[in-house]
XYZ file of C-alpha atoms in Angstrom:
787
model
C 66.097 102.036 57.730
C 67.329 100.026 54.733
C 69.206 96.875 55.657
C 72.941 97.121 55.012
C 75.051 94.171 53.910
C 77.269 93.421 56.904
C 80.008 91.774 54.863
C 81.961 95.044 54.613
C 82.685 94.861 58.370
C 85.021 91.883 58.002
C 87.049 93.847 55.419
C 87.945 96.696 57.783
C 89.687 94.972 60.667
C 86.935 93.750 62.998
C 87.582 90.377 64.631
C 84.917 87.730 65.204
C 84.025 89.020 68.654
C 83.612 92.579 67.378
C 81.443 91.317 64.521
C 79.296 89.302 66.936
C 78.607 92.411 69.010
C 78.311 94.876 66.129
C 75.658 92.863 64.309
C 73.299 93.601 67.177
C 73.496 97.354 66.469
C 72.230 98.390 63.037
C 72.605 102.080 63.907
C 76.352 101.717 64.447
C 76.742 99.609 61.318
C 74.933 102.255 59.241
C 77.136 105.006 60.663
C 80.294 103.026 59.818
C 78.998 102.359 56.322
C 78.022 106.005 55.776
C 81.428 107.245 56.936
C 83.214 105.108 54.351
C 80.758 105.773 51.502
C 80.547 109.544 52.019
C 84.341 109.802 52.398
C 84.620 108.368 48.852
C 87.881 106.555 49.660
C 87.932 103.129 47.926
C 89.191 101.206 50.940
C 86.649 98.371 50.535
C 87.719 97.735 46.953
C 91.448 97.880 47.737
C 91.950 95.994 50.996
C 95.362 94.729 49.837
C 96.609 98.180 48.855
C 98.787 99.623 51.652
C 97.753 103.127 50.548
C 94.533 102.488 52.445
C 93.968 101.390 56.034
C 92.263 98.002 55.820
C 92.188 97.826 59.640
C 90.292 101.089 59.998
C 87.147 99.632 61.585
C 88.038 99.898 65.295
C 89.391 103.440 64.765
C 86.214 104.546 62.992
C 84.149 102.965 65.766
C 86.102 104.925 68.388
C 85.437 108.113 66.403
C 81.692 107.491 66.086
C 81.255 106.587 69.744
C 83.021 109.796 70.803
C 80.389 111.898 68.982
C 77.150 109.859 69.256
C 74.901 112.800 68.372
C 76.865 114.069 65.351
C 75.035 113.607 62.053
C 77.146 111.979 59.359
C 76.990 114.231 56.307
C 79.547 115.404 53.707
C 80.335 118.692 55.472
C 80.827 117.083 58.924
C 84.244 117.091 60.612
C 83.736 113.321 61.029
C 84.236 112.864 57.282
C 87.500 114.836 57.349
C 88.891 112.703 60.179
C 87.620 109.530 58.483
C 89.595 110.390 55.339
C 92.736 110.722 57.455
C 92.050 107.271 58.921
C 91.255 105.579 55.610
C 94.336 107.048 53.951
C 96.595 105.629 56.682
C 97.480 109.031 58.130
C 95.796 108.389 61.477
C 96.957 104.841 62.178
C 96.668 104.335 65.924
C 94.176 104.735 68.734
C 96.360 107.422 70.328
C 96.297 109.482 67.133
C 92.509 109.219 66.878
C 92.168 110.214 70.541
C 94.320 113.280 69.842
C 92.101 114.092 66.848
C 89.001 113.822 69.047
C 90.621 116.043 71.675
C 91.577 118.643 69.045
C 88.032 118.799 67.671
C 86.567 119.326 71.141
C 89.171 121.856 72.228
C 89.011 123.984 69.057
C 85.206 124.129 68.943
C 85.074 122.282 65.619
C 82.010 120.359 66.826
C 79.980 123.517 66.322
C 81.792 124.713 63.197
C 83.150 122.014 60.866
C 84.261 124.722 58.414
C 87.246 125.417 60.647
C 88.859 122.301 59.195
C 88.964 124.082 55.830
C 91.421 126.604 57.265
C 95.021 125.630 56.303
C 96.337 126.911 59.638
C 93.851 124.788 61.571
C 94.704 121.752 59.442
C 98.395 122.331 60.142
C 97.733 122.463 63.894
C 95.529 119.377 63.632
C 98.238 117.358 61.881
C 100.863 118.494 64.372
C 98.735 117.507 67.387
C 97.842 114.120 65.917
C 101.404 113.213 64.898
C 100.686 112.907 61.192
C 103.826 112.580 59.115
C 106.123 111.791 62.034
C 108.835 109.210 61.444
C 108.858 107.241 64.676
C 110.801 104.134 63.728
C 112.757 102.452 66.513
C 115.929 104.001 65.113
C 114.427 107.513 65.171
C 113.073 107.092 68.693
C 116.413 105.744 69.916
C 118.140 108.786 68.430
C 115.689 111.152 70.153
C 116.293 109.410 73.479
C 120.056 109.445 72.957
C 120.080 113.192 72.191
C 117.890 113.849 75.216
C 120.301 111.949 77.470
C 123.323 113.760 76.028
C 121.694 117.176 76.501
C 120.683 116.363 80.077
C 124.138 115.104 81.001
C 124.474 114.673 84.739
C 120.988 116.113 85.310
C 119.312 112.831 84.445
C 117.035 111.330 87.120
C 118.786 108.711 89.235
C 116.253 105.975 88.498
C 114.859 104.530 85.295
C 111.169 104.936 86.143
C 111.390 108.697 86.621
C 113.566 108.938 83.540
C 110.886 107.325 81.327
C 108.205 109.646 82.698
C 110.390 112.720 82.262
C 111.295 111.867 78.661
C 107.675 111.236 77.705
C 106.654 114.584 79.231
C 109.450 116.629 77.677
C 109.805 114.998 74.252
C 106.181 115.427 73.218
C 106.233 113.296 70.061
C 106.996 110.214 72.150
C 103.365 110.018 73.259
C 102.734 108.426 69.850
C 105.193 105.597 70.609
C 103.896 102.356 72.113
C 104.623 102.411 75.867
C 106.376 99.036 75.960
C 108.554 99.929 72.961
C 109.481 103.270 74.541
C 110.366 101.605 77.836
C 112.635 99.102 76.103
C 114.423 101.777 74.063
C 114.866 104.056 77.080
C 116.315 101.148 79.061
C 118.872 100.511 76.319
C 120.064 104.121 76.291
C 119.868 104.452 80.072
C 122.382 101.635 80.464
C 124.837 103.772 78.482
C 124.086 107.321 79.601
C 122.333 106.801 82.924
C 125.391 105.239 84.529
C 127.610 108.087 83.368
C 125.178 110.585 84.850
C 125.314 108.803 88.193
C 129.101 108.657 87.988
C 129.290 112.361 87.165
C 126.950 113.159 90.010
C 129.043 111.167 92.469
C 132.191 113.182 91.627
C 130.651 116.490 92.718
C 131.965 118.029 95.925
C 130.149 116.703 98.969
C 128.014 119.298 100.790
C 129.093 120.565 104.144
C 128.075 118.566 107.170
C 125.325 120.987 108.240
C 123.944 121.254 104.694
C 123.980 117.480 104.356
C 121.928 117.096 107.541
C 119.402 119.648 106.303
C 119.160 117.884 102.960
C 118.609 114.517 104.630
C 115.912 115.995 106.851
C 114.236 117.615 103.865
C 114.208 114.297 102.017
C 112.694 112.575 105.011
C 109.872 115.126 105.259
C 109.002 115.443 101.585
C 105.823 113.873 100.281
C 107.664 112.351 97.349
C 110.298 110.254 99.059
C 111.038 107.703 96.348
C 112.762 104.384 96.954
C 115.521 103.779 94.414
C 114.027 101.696 91.635
C 115.856 98.472 90.859
C 116.407 97.065 87.417
C 113.915 94.320 86.613
C 115.130 90.796 87.237
C 113.042 87.672 86.822
C 113.714 84.526 88.820
C 111.365 81.614 88.202
C 111.118 78.537 90.402
C 108.873 75.489 90.231
C 108.532 71.883 91.398
C 110.107 69.487 88.905
C 108.002 66.760 87.302
C 109.232 64.171 84.811
C 105.959 64.538 82.912
C 106.917 68.177 82.202
C 109.908 67.178 80.063
C 109.397 67.583 76.315
C 110.685 65.089 73.793
C 113.239 66.234 71.242
C 110.594 66.109 68.519
C 108.132 68.265 70.455
C 110.818 70.845 71.245
C 111.958 71.057 67.636
C 108.366 71.534 66.447
C 107.783 74.201 69.121
C 110.955 76.137 68.257
C 110.141 75.996 64.575
C 106.721 77.532 65.212
C 107.922 80.224 67.641
C 111.312 81.030 66.171
C 112.742 80.554 69.652
C 110.781 83.528 71.022
C 109.494 83.755 74.587
C 105.704 83.412 74.535
C 103.557 84.264 77.557
C 99.840 84.773 78.062
C 97.447 86.745 80.250
C 94.295 84.579 80.574
C 91.574 86.345 82.626
C 88.110 84.861 83.081
C 85.507 87.285 81.643
C 83.220 86.982 84.678
C 84.156 90.204 86.472
C 86.319 93.303 86.337
C 90.107 93.155 86.518
C 91.775 94.259 89.760
C 95.239 95.209 90.996
C 96.194 91.531 91.256
C 95.594 91.165 87.525
C 97.810 94.209 86.970
C 100.624 92.378 88.780
C 100.074 89.324 86.554
C 100.028 91.472 83.401
C 103.119 93.360 84.456
C 104.917 90.043 84.875
C 103.736 88.274 81.710
C 103.913 91.252 79.352
C 107.017 92.649 81.057
C 109.042 89.454 80.895
C 108.108 88.674 77.291
C 108.876 92.233 76.216
C 112.246 92.246 77.981
C 113.162 88.981 76.247
C 111.966 90.170 72.832
C 108.967 87.841 72.938
C 105.203 88.110 72.738
C 102.151 87.896 75.001
C 98.655 86.666 74.208
C 95.554 88.194 75.762
C 93.386 85.111 76.087
C 89.825 85.192 77.395
C 89.406 82.020 79.474
C 85.743 81.707 78.515
C 84.645 78.191 79.508
C 81.758 79.158 81.821
C 79.069 80.854 79.688
C 76.600 81.281 82.558
C 78.843 83.809 84.318
C 80.381 85.541 81.302
C 79.011 88.781 79.860
C 79.976 91.157 77.088
C 80.623 93.951 79.591
C 83.420 91.884 81.136
C 85.049 91.065 77.786
C 84.998 94.745 76.833
C 86.268 95.904 80.219
C 89.199 93.466 80.172
C 90.344 94.695 76.772
C 89.881 98.312 77.828
C 91.970 97.869 80.987
C 94.774 96.017 79.188
C 94.979 98.861 76.679
C 94.737 101.498 79.421
C 97.725 99.990 81.216
C 99.667 100.259 77.968
C 100.097 96.543 77.274
C 99.895 95.460 73.648
C 98.903 91.804 73.090
C 100.541 89.804 70.328
C 97.097 88.321 69.649
C 93.707 88.343 71.329
C 92.311 84.831 71.570
C 89.537 82.945 73.322
C 89.681 79.520 74.916
C 86.421 78.927 73.042
C 88.366 79.336 69.779
C 89.741 75.861 70.510
C 86.502 74.052 71.471
C 86.661 71.801 68.385
C 90.301 70.809 69.029
C 89.554 70.104 72.686
C 86.543 67.974 71.785
C 88.773 65.946 69.451
C 91.321 65.515 72.259
C 88.538 64.284 74.562
C 87.574 61.663 71.968
C 91.236 60.650 71.731
C 91.436 60.149 75.497
C 88.254 58.061 75.523
C 89.584 55.863 72.710
C 92.814 55.334 74.638
C 90.946 54.426 77.820
C 92.002 57.625 79.605
C 88.563 59.242 80.026
C 85.058 58.044 80.923
C 81.515 59.343 81.288
C 80.373 59.384 84.913
C 76.680 59.509 85.906
C 77.398 60.106 89.586
C 76.025 63.281 91.161
C 78.223 66.293 91.866
C 78.204 65.521 95.601
C 78.991 61.828 95.010
C 81.963 62.687 92.793
C 83.267 65.092 95.422
C 83.010 62.475 98.175
C 84.655 59.812 96.012
C 87.575 62.110 95.259
C 87.868 63.103 98.925
C 87.929 59.454 100.028
C 89.978 58.103 97.087
C 87.141 55.831 95.975
C 86.728 54.834 92.333
C 83.450 55.479 90.513
C 81.433 52.469 89.378
C 81.528 53.999 85.884
C 85.321 54.166 85.792
C 85.786 50.941 83.850
C 83.004 51.378 81.316
C 84.023 50.202 77.848
C 85.513 52.567 75.286
C 82.565 52.004 72.924
C 79.980 52.861 75.570
C 81.906 55.960 76.684
C 82.066 57.184 73.091
C 78.293 56.679 72.721
C 77.514 58.444 76.013
C 79.842 61.365 75.284
C 78.143 61.780 71.904
C 74.765 61.875 73.687
C 76.140 64.584 75.978
C 77.210 66.573 72.924
C 73.818 66.047 71.224
C 71.984 67.496 74.257
C 70.259 64.260 75.226
C 70.941 64.641 78.966
C 69.973 67.301 81.489
C 72.544 69.567 83.085
C 74.348 67.789 85.914
C 73.155 64.352 84.747
C 76.659 63.246 83.770
C 80.200 64.487 83.146
C 83.333 63.364 81.360
C 86.228 62.620 83.727
C 89.892 61.991 83.003
C 91.062 58.569 84.196
C 94.245 59.277 86.165
C 94.970 57.965 89.694
C 92.281 57.794 92.381
C 94.885 56.813 94.996
C 97.017 59.908 94.434
C 97.728 62.224 97.349
C 96.999 65.110 95.004
C 93.238 65.765 94.917
C 93.407 67.109 91.375
C 94.921 63.848 90.090
C 91.869 61.929 91.293
C 90.076 61.870 87.935
C 89.232 65.533 87.523
C 86.155 66.556 85.501
C 86.984 67.400 81.880
C 83.527 68.229 80.429
C 80.118 69.154 81.823
C 76.718 69.912 80.290
C 75.524 73.536 80.244
C 72.536 74.760 78.259
C 73.684 78.348 77.979
C 74.415 80.417 74.883
C 78.107 81.219 74.845
C 78.895 84.971 74.463
C 81.603 84.224 71.886
C 80.921 80.747 70.472
C 77.146 81.143 70.316
C 74.854 78.118 70.698
C 77.006 75.561 68.881
C 77.925 73.676 72.053
C 76.077 72.382 75.104
C 79.141 70.669 76.601
C 81.950 72.839 77.889
C 85.496 71.933 78.981
C 86.612 72.735 82.516
C 89.578 74.920 83.410
C 91.626 71.821 84.308
C 91.066 70.346 80.868
C 91.260 73.453 78.721
C 93.996 75.566 80.272
C 96.987 73.341 79.629
C 95.780 72.348 76.156
C 95.385 75.943 74.993
C 98.754 76.874 76.546
C 100.284 74.128 74.431
C 98.400 74.952 71.221
C 99.496 78.587 71.528
C 103.107 77.486 72.114
C 103.370 79.297 75.431
C 106.912 79.044 76.803
C 106.246 80.476 80.263
C 102.834 79.813 81.800
C 102.852 82.128 84.830
C 100.144 81.738 87.469
C 99.491 82.263 91.166
C 100.360 79.703 93.824
C 96.835 78.358 94.358
C 97.264 76.632 90.982
C 100.395 74.771 92.117
C 98.260 71.758 93.083
C 97.100 71.579 89.435
C 100.666 71.285 88.195
C 100.565 67.459 88.188
C 97.291 67.170 86.273
C 98.403 69.935 83.867
C 101.389 67.891 82.757
C 99.609 64.509 82.968
C 97.093 65.645 80.365
C 99.684 67.094 77.982
C 101.769 63.935 78.294
C 98.709 61.752 77.669
C 97.974 63.717 74.471
C 101.656 63.927 73.478
C 101.485 67.714 73.279
C 104.223 70.279 73.862
C 104.630 71.126 77.571
C 105.145 74.798 78.537
C 107.179 75.755 81.611
C 104.741 76.497 84.437
C 105.897 78.837 87.200
C 103.843 79.908 90.187
C 104.115 83.130 92.198
C 102.302 84.445 95.261
C 99.028 86.229 94.675
C 98.759 89.879 95.626
C 97.221 90.670 99.007
C 96.882 94.301 100.122
C 95.884 95.601 103.537
C 92.522 97.278 104.219
C 91.063 96.033 100.937
C 89.567 93.053 99.140
C 90.150 91.591 95.687
C 87.422 88.921 95.717
C 84.975 89.369 92.819
C 82.226 87.752 94.888
C 82.708 90.121 97.814
C 82.959 93.228 95.632
C 79.695 92.190 93.940
C 78.076 91.807 97.363
C 79.143 95.356 98.301
C 77.617 96.640 95.046
C 74.323 94.788 95.570
C 73.979 96.111 99.121
C 74.633 99.676 98.022
C 77.767 100.039 100.156
C 79.775 101.059 97.100
C 78.482 102.575 93.870
C 79.661 99.960 91.373
C 82.628 97.865 90.250
C 84.500 101.094 89.475
C 83.904 102.683 92.872
C 87.101 104.586 93.814
C 87.341 102.667 97.108
C 87.871 99.221 95.557
C 91.014 98.015 93.846
C 89.483 97.018 90.531
C 91.474 98.626 87.740
C 88.370 100.570 86.742
C 88.069 101.755 90.349
C 91.731 102.733 90.497
C 91.421 104.701 87.255
C 88.376 106.497 88.650
C 90.308 107.171 91.867
C 92.966 108.912 89.770
C 95.623 106.225 89.457
C 97.762 106.249 86.335
C 99.079 103.201 84.457
C 102.616 104.339 85.304
C 101.861 104.438 89.047
C 100.302 100.968 89.001
C 103.171 99.425 87.043
C 105.709 101.177 89.273
C 103.982 99.634 92.297
C 104.102 96.169 90.668
C 107.810 96.593 89.946
C 108.410 97.786 93.501
C 106.786 94.783 95.222
C 108.422 92.324 92.831
C 107.519 88.679 92.237
C 108.076 85.960 94.820
C 106.673 82.606 95.914
C 106.418 83.812 99.515
C 102.896 84.661 100.652
C 102.759 88.173 102.077
C 100.471 91.150 102.563
C 101.497 94.466 101.010
C 100.609 97.632 102.961
C 98.195 99.730 100.913
C 100.379 102.727 101.801
C 102.979 101.456 99.288
C 100.384 101.582 96.526
C 99.373 105.092 97.582
C 102.994 106.224 97.597
C 103.519 104.994 94.032
C 100.642 107.238 92.986
C 101.856 110.186 95.070
C 105.283 110.013 93.418
C 103.789 109.806 89.933
C 101.306 112.658 90.382
C 103.736 115.068 92.041
C 105.400 115.933 88.744
C 102.438 115.187 86.516
C 99.866 117.478 88.147
C 99.450 121.223 87.928
C 98.523 123.013 91.157
C 95.170 124.712 91.670
C 93.164 126.112 94.601
C 90.043 124.582 96.114
C 88.256 125.359 99.360
C 86.351 122.274 100.489
C 84.588 123.658 103.567
C 84.340 127.399 102.891
C 84.369 130.094 105.588
C 83.509 133.566 104.302
C 85.859 136.512 104.961
C 84.984 140.134 104.293
C 87.873 142.621 104.114
C 86.507 145.759 105.735
C 89.290 148.036 104.483
C 88.803 147.046 100.817
C 86.268 148.727 98.497
C 83.281 146.756 97.164
C 84.450 147.126 93.564
C 88.129 146.401 94.303
C 89.679 143.690 92.133
C 93.213 142.733 91.252
C 94.643 139.609 89.681
C 97.511 137.718 91.268
C 99.834 135.291 89.517
C 99.732 131.709 90.830
C 102.297 129.170 89.652
C 100.929 126.085 87.943
C 103.840 123.984 89.214
C 106.467 125.029 91.760
C 109.256 122.964 90.169
C 108.438 123.368 86.488
C 108.582 126.997 85.378
C 107.668 126.021 81.824
C 104.162 125.137 83.022
C 103.537 128.871 83.459
C 100.993 130.475 85.781
C 97.331 131.438 86.032
C 95.541 134.570 87.268
C 93.392 134.500 90.406
C 90.971 137.351 91.183
C 91.477 139.008 94.589
C 88.453 140.979 95.849
C 86.711 142.196 98.984
C 85.114 138.804 99.768
C 87.329 135.753 100.221
C 86.806 132.162 101.319
C 89.223 130.024 103.309
C 89.055 126.509 104.742
C 87.007 126.458 107.931
C 89.793 124.344 109.448
C 92.244 127.240 108.905
C 90.453 129.283 111.607
C 90.193 128.755 115.371
C 88.476 130.823 118.014
C 91.228 130.021 120.514
C 94.837 130.487 119.507
C 97.810 128.622 120.960
C 101.561 128.494 120.384
C 101.433 125.336 118.267
C 98.727 126.653 115.937
C 99.828 128.726 112.936
C 96.433 129.378 111.273
C 94.062 132.321 111.545
C 92.527 133.321 114.911
C 91.000 136.492 116.395
C 93.538 139.366 116.407
C 96.041 137.181 114.528
C 97.570 137.609 111.076
C 98.251 135.025 108.358
C 99.600 135.211 104.828
C 97.617 134.315 101.717
C 99.292 132.171 99.055
C 100.360 134.355 96.072
C 98.373 137.383 97.317
C 99.911 140.830 97.830
C 98.728 141.136 101.417
C 98.322 139.439 104.777
C 94.967 139.381 106.579
C 94.113 139.931 110.245
C 90.911 138.722 111.920
C 89.093 141.605 113.635
C 85.611 140.192 114.269
C 83.754 136.864 114.294
C 80.093 136.772 113.222
C 78.040 133.780 114.374
C 74.927 132.112 113.004
C 71.621 132.612 114.841
C 72.315 129.535 116.999
C 75.268 131.394 118.499
C 77.622 128.449 117.947
C 78.418 128.090 114.257
C 80.652 130.682 112.639
C 79.024 132.473 109.716
C 81.670 134.988 108.660
C 84.937 136.649 109.628
C 85.572 140.371 109.327
C 89.240 140.986 108.552
C 91.610 143.729 107.454
C 94.095 143.414 104.635
C 97.689 144.511 105.217
C 99.033 145.303 101.757
C 102.325 146.517 103.226
C 102.935 143.147 104.917
C 104.377 144.806 107.998
C 104.285 141.534 109.951
C 105.868 138.321 108.748
C 103.209 135.623 109.178
C 103.921 132.156 110.547
C 102.066 130.486 107.695
C 100.377 131.058 104.339
C 96.952 129.597 103.631
C 95.074 129.041 100.379
C 91.907 130.929 99.481
C 89.467 131.801 96.733
C 87.691 135.104 96.103
C 84.480 136.259 94.529
C 85.348 137.006 90.857
C 83.422 140.264 91.301
C 81.281 141.753 94.052
C 78.262 139.573 94.853
C 79.249 136.730 92.476
C 80.177 133.450 94.139
C 83.196 131.381 93.021
C 82.578 128.222 91.008
C 81.320 125.291 93.063
C 81.903 121.541 92.793
C 81.268 118.319 94.648
C 84.430 116.832 96.142
C 84.613 113.275 97.454
C 87.228 112.429 100.048
C 88.220 108.780 100.354
C 89.748 106.750 103.149
C 90.469 103.025 103.512
C 87.398 100.854 102.903
C 88.015 98.593 105.909
C 89.061 99.249 109.485
C 91.220 96.107 109.754
C 94.447 95.431 107.916
C 93.710 91.824 106.938
C 90.160 90.631 106.290
C 91.160 86.993 106.711
C 91.674 87.746 110.410
C 87.941 88.447 110.849
C 86.606 85.632 108.650
C 82.905 85.716 107.755
C 82.385 88.849 109.857
C 84.250 91.005 107.342
C 81.156 93.080 106.555
C 81.201 94.346 110.156
C 84.554 96.049 109.558
C 83.574 98.367 106.732
C 84.774 101.903 107.356
C 81.599 103.983 107.442
C 83.738 107.098 106.882
C 85.462 105.716 103.782
C 83.697 108.337 101.639
C 83.005 111.890 102.731
C 81.188 114.127 100.258
C 81.792 117.888 100.284
C 78.839 119.074 98.165
C 79.600 122.815 98.114
C 83.342 123.074 97.658
C 84.715 126.143 95.869
C 87.166 125.558 93.039
C 89.774 127.471 91.068
C 88.402 129.764 88.306
C 90.577 127.862 85.816
C 87.778 125.272 85.708
C 85.473 127.746 84.003
C 87.372 126.634 80.877
C 86.000 123.241 79.784
C 89.369 121.990 78.557
C 90.430 121.624 82.200
C 87.336 119.590 83.095
C 87.900 116.510 80.939
C 87.256 113.124 82.523
C 90.242 111.800 84.536
C 92.071 115.152 84.406
C 94.314 115.279 87.474
C 95.337 118.177 89.708
C 96.926 118.910 93.028
C 94.609 120.977 95.197
C 97.235 122.905 97.139
C 97.550 121.789 100.768
C 94.731 119.222 100.288
C 95.934 116.389 98.058
C 95.741 115.081 94.513
C 92.318 115.027 92.843
C 90.773 113.739 89.617
C 87.686 114.695 87.605
C 85.021 112.002 88.133
C 82.680 110.542 85.536
C 79.654 111.837 87.477
C 80.608 115.363 86.373
C 78.156 117.245 84.155
C 78.202 120.606 82.408
C 76.392 122.026 85.422
C 78.356 120.335 88.203
C 81.931 119.168 88.459
C 82.758 116.186 90.691
C 86.277 115.493 91.962
C 87.662 112.448 93.771
C 90.635 112.721 96.092
C 93.211 110.281 94.776
C 95.693 110.492 97.629
C 96.714 112.943 100.329
C 99.900 114.992 100.121
C 101.400 113.649 103.321
C 103.070 110.268 103.488
C 101.217 107.912 105.814
C 103.217 107.349 109.053
C 102.950 103.584 108.391
C 104.950 103.978 105.190
C 107.611 106.055 106.930
C 108.045 103.240 109.454
C 108.290 100.696 106.634
C 110.920 102.729 104.783
C 113.007 102.972 107.954
C 112.895 99.189 108.324
């Protein structure tokens, strides 16, 4: 393979991190180069011409990675889509994803010539939003018209309103989620209140009807608490060192234009979890509400624990949740500035090199004892720090410490460590440095350099508040407002990266994205949506009070979101065969089954009804009783959507005489008896042909105790051994014969069983589903709602 000049990559929108990773993969680079060259669009020669998309690189990369086996040649559909990207017609990731979806759905992978058909091109451009004018003014007008047309039929809370608008006004999927939310909020303040007012003037229902309605609401699986408007209340301990001078404030305001600036600064040493979602929802949400901006900053000061997979996953999860960073930065971007600040501190007698061991430094700080190196001269400290930088000492041989107050009652003010030696190649900065700043030294400096106005963090960092402001005051740098809030604790779960890693290593869970853990990757695999997660974060709010949130509240947020989102299908997880003795072998009819009981526009699907059916084994009992409504010998039940009831006439057992093999039933097409219940079912599509099978995984809580802190180091003894139950031979709705319904993360309600999602372990030969959440509200949540 001829070597390709990599310089073109920097012309098409890749940042330094992307370039660092891409240069390791010549195959990808060649594919990117071939796409641009074969497309014959002069984007590389006209990077300043707005006719062309000079930031096309990441979009082209997404396209290539979606079709890894597709050969790049002039007649390929990849070239057609590339031209749309280069000519600024496909501008966003969402548009490219729609293009990818269209190609797969329409079978263009196997026949690129289809894209030469004007009708196909028209459909392609419609699906991908090409040519749409979606300025803020246009979107606001669409939302306004929607509200006016709905009148008093608008949902009574903002969250549902946003979801409903996005579902019904299809073009809005191309609008950034945060922008849409803001614009909907603006219109909702005008039209939402009038809808509520109009609703309140309707005649009250009669007393009996009101009682029935209240009972119905109590029993429904989608009992939604009224969503409150977002309010932010920040509190913090005052420190004189946190006060900015007039000059610093003026400089800060000049650089920010008076905008609110926040940041989300995860360490790239693990996968993000639900606690990070709460932090993102706060930082991005507050800045967006105030018309400000939020940085995504990788806090990458510990190269030994940081890996590319974590950097990539963090970015992926931020995008998945719908948050759009103002800029993506790295703490390592500021290594040179921080080194210069360290030199400044040494020159001013505010930092020193300490040759004490790690244990000795810890004991000195614990006992408020000064190091014998504390009063070393400025000249000697400068020489020793230079030796550290030049790699002349082993790791752990010495550190740079800030010279603050060893008598302070605050442990962090007792000369915290600012720099340590680490001979590790940095995943972003490379091998330029062998000394790395600590969190205590770097965090406040980078907050200041990025002009952060609100530095929001969890309460365990409150003790660092004093040293945070001491350092900025010592360097005469702008001081952001630091506010702490309680970290998120959820029952029956853990958020510790160390403990999740231990579960992975011991084979208790599959990986970091196992559906039983609350990493964001795990929640996505479980079937959670960004809207459900953000709704949960809004629901629990932000406070300084430490508390533990019942996991049932998280589950309910998902249940509410999926109820409207998901079409209904049939699945039989533990099949019991039924043969209808009064139906011919070749009998077949198709019954209409609604895709959604509340949304007629979703249409219906056809289910085959034949001589051989399958029902859930749990829907049959050998012994009937008055409280049991399912099928039993000599008892009749209804079948959902079918044109008959069935009656059990005979039970056939396996050879062991205990396990039931088959039921012989009769079908009553006249429905002479009104059954007490209707059960779901699936039938052989034709005589002797089994329904489609799948593996279904049922999930329960990972731990048997509410709070792991109550059991201390014995937490591994409280793992729920029944947290995953695999049903390897479940039968599923014939709709899944069509591949478009089998896409990864597609979500459905299996009637009477719960909400389910297509898992990444699915193949062309075997579908795998995860149960996201049951249909019934957990009794714990009902008790909480009553309180």
